[in-house]
Coordinates of N, CA and C in Angstrom, one line a residue:
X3 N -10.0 -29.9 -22.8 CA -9.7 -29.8 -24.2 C -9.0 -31.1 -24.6
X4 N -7.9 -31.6 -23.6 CA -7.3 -33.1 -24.1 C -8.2 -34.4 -24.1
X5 N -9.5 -34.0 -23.7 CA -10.3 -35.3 -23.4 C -10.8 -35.5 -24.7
X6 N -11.4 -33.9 -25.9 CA -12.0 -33.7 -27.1 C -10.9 -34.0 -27.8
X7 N -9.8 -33.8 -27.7 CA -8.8 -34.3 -28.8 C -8.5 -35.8 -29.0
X8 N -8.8 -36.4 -27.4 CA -8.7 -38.0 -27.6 C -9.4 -38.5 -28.0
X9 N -10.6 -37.8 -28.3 CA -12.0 -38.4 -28.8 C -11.9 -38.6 -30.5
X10 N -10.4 -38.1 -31.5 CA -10.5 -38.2 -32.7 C -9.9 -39.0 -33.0
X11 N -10.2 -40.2 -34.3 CA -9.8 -41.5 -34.0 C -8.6 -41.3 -34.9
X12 N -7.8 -42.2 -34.5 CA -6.0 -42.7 -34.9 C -5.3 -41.5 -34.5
X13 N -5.5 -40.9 -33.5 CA -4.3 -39.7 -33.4 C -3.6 -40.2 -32.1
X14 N -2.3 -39.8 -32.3 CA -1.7 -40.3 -31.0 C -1.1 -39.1 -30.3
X15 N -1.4 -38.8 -28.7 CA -0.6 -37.6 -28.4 C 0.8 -37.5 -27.9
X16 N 0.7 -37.2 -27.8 CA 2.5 -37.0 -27.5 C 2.7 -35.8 -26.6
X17 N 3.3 -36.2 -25.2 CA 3.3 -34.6 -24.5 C 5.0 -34.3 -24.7
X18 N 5.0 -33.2 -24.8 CA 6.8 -32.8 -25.5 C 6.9 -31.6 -24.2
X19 N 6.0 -30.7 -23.8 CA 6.5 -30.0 -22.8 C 5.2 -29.2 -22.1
X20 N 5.3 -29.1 -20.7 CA 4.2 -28.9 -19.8 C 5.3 -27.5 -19.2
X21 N 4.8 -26.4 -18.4 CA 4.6 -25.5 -17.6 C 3.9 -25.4 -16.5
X22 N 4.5 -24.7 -15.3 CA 3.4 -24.9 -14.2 C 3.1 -23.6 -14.8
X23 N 2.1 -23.2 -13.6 CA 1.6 -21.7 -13.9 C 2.0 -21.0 -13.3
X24 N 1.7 -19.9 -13.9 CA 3.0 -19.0 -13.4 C 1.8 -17.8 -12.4
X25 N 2.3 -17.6 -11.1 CA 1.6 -17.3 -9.6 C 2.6 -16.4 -9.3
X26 N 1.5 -15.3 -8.7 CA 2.1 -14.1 -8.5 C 1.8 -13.5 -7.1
X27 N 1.7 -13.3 -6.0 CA 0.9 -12.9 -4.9 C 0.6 -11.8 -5.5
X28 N -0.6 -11.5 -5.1 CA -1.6 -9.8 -5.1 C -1.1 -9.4 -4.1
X29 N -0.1 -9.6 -3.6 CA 0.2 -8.6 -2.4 C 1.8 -8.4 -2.8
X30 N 2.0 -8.6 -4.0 CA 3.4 -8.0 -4.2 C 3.5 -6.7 -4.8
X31 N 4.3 -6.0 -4.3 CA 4.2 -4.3 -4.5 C 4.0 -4.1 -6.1
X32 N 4.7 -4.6 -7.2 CA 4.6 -4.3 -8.5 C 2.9 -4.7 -8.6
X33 N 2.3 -5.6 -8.3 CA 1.3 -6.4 -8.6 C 0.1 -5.2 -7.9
X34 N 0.4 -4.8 -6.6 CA -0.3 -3.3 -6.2 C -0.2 -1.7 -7.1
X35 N 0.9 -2.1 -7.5 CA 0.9 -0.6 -8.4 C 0.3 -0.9 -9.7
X36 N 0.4 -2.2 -10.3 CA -0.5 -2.2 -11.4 C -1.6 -2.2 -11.4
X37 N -1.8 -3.2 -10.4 CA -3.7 -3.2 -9.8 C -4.4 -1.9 -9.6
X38 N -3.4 -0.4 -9.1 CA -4.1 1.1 -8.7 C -3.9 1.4 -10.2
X39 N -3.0 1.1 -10.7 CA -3.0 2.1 -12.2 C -4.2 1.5 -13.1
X40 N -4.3 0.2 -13.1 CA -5.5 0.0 -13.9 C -6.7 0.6 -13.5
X41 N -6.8 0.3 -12.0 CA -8.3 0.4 -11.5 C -8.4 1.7 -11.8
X42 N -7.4 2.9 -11.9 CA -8.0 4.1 -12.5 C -8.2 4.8 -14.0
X43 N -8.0 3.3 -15.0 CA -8.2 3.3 -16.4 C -9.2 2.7 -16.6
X44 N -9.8 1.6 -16.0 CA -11.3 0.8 -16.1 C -11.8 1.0 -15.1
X45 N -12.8 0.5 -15.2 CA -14.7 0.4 -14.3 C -14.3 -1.3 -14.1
X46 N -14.6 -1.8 -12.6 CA -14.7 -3.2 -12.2 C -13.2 -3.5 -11.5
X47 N -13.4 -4.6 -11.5 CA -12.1 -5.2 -10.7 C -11.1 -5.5 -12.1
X48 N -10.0 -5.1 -11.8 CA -8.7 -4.9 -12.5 C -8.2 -6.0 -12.6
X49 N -8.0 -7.1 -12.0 CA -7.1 -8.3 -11.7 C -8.2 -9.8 -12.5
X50 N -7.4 -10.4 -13.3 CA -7.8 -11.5 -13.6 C -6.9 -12.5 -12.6
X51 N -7.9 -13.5 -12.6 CA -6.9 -14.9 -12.0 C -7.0 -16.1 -12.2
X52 N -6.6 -17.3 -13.1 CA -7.0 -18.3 -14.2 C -6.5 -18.5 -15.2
X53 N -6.0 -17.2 -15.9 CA -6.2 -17.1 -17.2 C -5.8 -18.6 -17.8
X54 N -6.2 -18.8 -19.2 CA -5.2 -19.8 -19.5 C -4.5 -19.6 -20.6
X55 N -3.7 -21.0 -21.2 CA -2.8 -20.5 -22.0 C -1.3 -20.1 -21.4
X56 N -0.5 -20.3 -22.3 CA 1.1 -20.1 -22.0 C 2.0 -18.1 -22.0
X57 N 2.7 -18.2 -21.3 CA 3.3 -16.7 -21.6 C 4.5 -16.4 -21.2
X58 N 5.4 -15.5 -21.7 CA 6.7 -15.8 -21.1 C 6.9 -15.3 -19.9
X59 N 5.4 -14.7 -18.9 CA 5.8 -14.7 -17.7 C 6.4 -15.5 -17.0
X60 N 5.8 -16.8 -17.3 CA 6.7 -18.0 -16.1 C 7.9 -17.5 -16.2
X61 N 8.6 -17.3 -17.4 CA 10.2 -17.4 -17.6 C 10.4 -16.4 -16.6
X62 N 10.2 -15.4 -16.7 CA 10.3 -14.1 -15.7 C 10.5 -14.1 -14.3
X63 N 9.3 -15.1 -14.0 CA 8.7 -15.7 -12.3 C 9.9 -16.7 -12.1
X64 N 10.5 -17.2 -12.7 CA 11.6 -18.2 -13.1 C 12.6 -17.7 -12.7
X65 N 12.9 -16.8 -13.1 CA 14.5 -16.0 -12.7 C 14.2 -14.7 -11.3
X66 N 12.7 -15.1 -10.8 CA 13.0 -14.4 -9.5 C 12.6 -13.0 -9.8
X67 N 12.0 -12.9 -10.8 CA 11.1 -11.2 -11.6 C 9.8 -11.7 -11.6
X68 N 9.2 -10.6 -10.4 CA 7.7 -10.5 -10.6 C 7.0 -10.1 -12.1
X69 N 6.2 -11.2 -12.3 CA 5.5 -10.6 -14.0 C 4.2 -11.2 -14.1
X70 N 3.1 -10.1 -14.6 CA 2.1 -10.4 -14.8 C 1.6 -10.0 -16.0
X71 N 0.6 -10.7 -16.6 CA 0.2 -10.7 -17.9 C -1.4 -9.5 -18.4
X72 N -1.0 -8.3 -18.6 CA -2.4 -7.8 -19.3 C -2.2 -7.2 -20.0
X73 N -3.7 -6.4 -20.7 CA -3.8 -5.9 -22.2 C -4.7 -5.4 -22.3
X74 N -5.0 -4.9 -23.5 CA -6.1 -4.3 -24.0 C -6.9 -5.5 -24.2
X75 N -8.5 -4.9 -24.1 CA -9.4 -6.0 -24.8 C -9.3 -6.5 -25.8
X76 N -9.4 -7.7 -25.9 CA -9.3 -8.6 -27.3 C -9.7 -9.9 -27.3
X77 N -10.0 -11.0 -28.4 CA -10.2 -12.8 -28.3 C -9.0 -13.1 -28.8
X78 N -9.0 -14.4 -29.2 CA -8.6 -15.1 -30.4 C -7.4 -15.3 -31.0
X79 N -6.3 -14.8 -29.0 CA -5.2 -14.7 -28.7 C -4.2 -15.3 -30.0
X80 N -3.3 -15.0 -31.0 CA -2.7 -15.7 -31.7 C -3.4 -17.0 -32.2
X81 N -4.3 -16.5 -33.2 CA -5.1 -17.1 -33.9 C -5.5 -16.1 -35.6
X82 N -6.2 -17.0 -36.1 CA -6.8 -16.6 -37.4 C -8.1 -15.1 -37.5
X83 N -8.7 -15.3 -35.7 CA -9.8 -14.8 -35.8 C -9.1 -13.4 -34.5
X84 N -8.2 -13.5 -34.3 CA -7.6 -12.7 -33.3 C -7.8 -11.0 -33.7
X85 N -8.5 -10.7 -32.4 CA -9.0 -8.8 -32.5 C -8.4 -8.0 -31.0
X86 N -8.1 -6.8 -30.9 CA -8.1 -6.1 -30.3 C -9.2 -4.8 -30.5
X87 N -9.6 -4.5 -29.2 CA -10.5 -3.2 -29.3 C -9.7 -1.7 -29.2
X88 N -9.9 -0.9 -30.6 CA -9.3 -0.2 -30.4 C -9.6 0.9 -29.3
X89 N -10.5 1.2 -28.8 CA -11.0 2.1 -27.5 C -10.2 1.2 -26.1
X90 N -9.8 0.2 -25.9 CA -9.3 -0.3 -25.0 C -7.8 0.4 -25.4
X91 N -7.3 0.6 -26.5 CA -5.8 0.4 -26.1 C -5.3 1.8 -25.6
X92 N -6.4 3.1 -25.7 CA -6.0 4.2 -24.6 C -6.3 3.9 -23.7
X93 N -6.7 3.4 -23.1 CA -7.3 2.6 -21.6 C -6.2 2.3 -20.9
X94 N -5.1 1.5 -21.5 CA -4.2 0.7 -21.8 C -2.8 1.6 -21.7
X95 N -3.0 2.5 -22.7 CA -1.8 3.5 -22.5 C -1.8 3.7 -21.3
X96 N -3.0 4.9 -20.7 CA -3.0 5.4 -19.6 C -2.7 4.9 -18.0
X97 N -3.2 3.3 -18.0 CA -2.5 2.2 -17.4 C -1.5 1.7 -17.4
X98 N -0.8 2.2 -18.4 CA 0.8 2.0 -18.3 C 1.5 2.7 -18.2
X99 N 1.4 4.5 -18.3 CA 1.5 5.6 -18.2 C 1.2 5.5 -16.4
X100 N 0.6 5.3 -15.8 CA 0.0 5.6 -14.2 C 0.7 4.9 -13.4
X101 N 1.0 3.2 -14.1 CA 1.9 2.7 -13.6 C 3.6 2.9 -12.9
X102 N 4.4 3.2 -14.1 CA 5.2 3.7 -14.2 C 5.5 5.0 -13.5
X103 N 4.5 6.1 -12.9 CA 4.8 7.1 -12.8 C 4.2 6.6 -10.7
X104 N 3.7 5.8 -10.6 CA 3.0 5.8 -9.5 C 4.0 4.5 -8.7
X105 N 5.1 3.5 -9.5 CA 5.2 2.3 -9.2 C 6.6 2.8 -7.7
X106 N 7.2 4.3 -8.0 CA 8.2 4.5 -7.0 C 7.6 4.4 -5.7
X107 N 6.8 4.8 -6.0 CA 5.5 5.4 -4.2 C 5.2 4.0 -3.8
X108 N 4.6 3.2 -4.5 CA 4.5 2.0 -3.9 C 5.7 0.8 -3.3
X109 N 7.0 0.8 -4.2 CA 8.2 0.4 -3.4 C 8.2 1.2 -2.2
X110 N 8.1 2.7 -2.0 CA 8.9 2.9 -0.7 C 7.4 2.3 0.2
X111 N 6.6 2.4 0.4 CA 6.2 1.6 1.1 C 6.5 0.6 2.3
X112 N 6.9 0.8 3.3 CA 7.2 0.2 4.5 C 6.8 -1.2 4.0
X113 N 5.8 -1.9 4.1 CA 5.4 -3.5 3.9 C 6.1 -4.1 2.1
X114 N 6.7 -2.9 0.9 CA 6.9 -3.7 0.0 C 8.4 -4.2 0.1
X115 N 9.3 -4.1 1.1 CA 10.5 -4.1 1.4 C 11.6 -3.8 0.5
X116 N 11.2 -2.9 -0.2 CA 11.9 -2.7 -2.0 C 12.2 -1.0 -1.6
X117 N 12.9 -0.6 -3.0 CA 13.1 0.9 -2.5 C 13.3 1.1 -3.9
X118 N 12.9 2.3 -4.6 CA 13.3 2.9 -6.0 C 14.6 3.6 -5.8
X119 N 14.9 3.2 -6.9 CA 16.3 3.6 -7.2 C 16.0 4.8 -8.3
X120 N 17.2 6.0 -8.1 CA 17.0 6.8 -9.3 C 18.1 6.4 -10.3
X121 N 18.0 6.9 -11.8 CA 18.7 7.0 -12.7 C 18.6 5.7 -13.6
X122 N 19.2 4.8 -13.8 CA 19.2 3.3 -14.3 C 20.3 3.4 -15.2
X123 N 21.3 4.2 -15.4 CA 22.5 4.5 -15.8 C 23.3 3.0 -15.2
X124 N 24.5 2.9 -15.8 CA 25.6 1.7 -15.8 C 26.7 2.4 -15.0
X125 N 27.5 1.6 -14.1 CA 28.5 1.8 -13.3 C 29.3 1.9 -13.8

């Protein structure tokens, strides 16, 4: 994309701020329990890996919080022509509903070295 932008004449670019990307192992337990809760809301393999474009995952991955980025089907990410499919977004529910209800089982897990906690109450 920066090669087509340098291609238009008198513009000057200017880089103001870069991000690395933001990298998750598929073998981290949150990253397992999302991967089983989708794969039982869609057909195909559940996991993208590439994506492009910016998100506040890094920030997350930043401070030492596993985070990964999905959704319902859609283009045109924060744009003019930007859609979501509405049949995707119960897809979507139920994948976040499976998650949540399935993510304790995967902490206790011997290999995720994590443990669920009950309540979420304040000391």
């Amino acid at each position: 994309m920066l090669a087509q932008v340098r291609t238009i004449a008198d513009l000057e670019i200017v880089k103001c701020f870069t991000r690395a990307p933001a990298m998750v192992s598929r073998s981290n337990p949150y990253v397992l329990a999302l991967r089983s809760a989708i794969s039982s809301a869609i057909q195909g393999d559940a996991m993208s890996v590439g994506r492009d474009g910016a998100s506040d995952a890094i920030s997350f991955l930043e401070a030492g919080v596993p985070a990964v980025e999905f959704g319902p089907v859609g283009s045109g990410h924060h744009g003019p022509e930007e859609w979501v499919s509405i049949s995707s977004l119960e897809r979507y529910r139920v994948a976040l509903g499976d998650f949540v209800r399935t993510l304790p089982a995967h902490l206790e897990q011997p290999s995720a070295g994590l443990r669920a906690l009950e309540g979420g109450g304040h000391a």
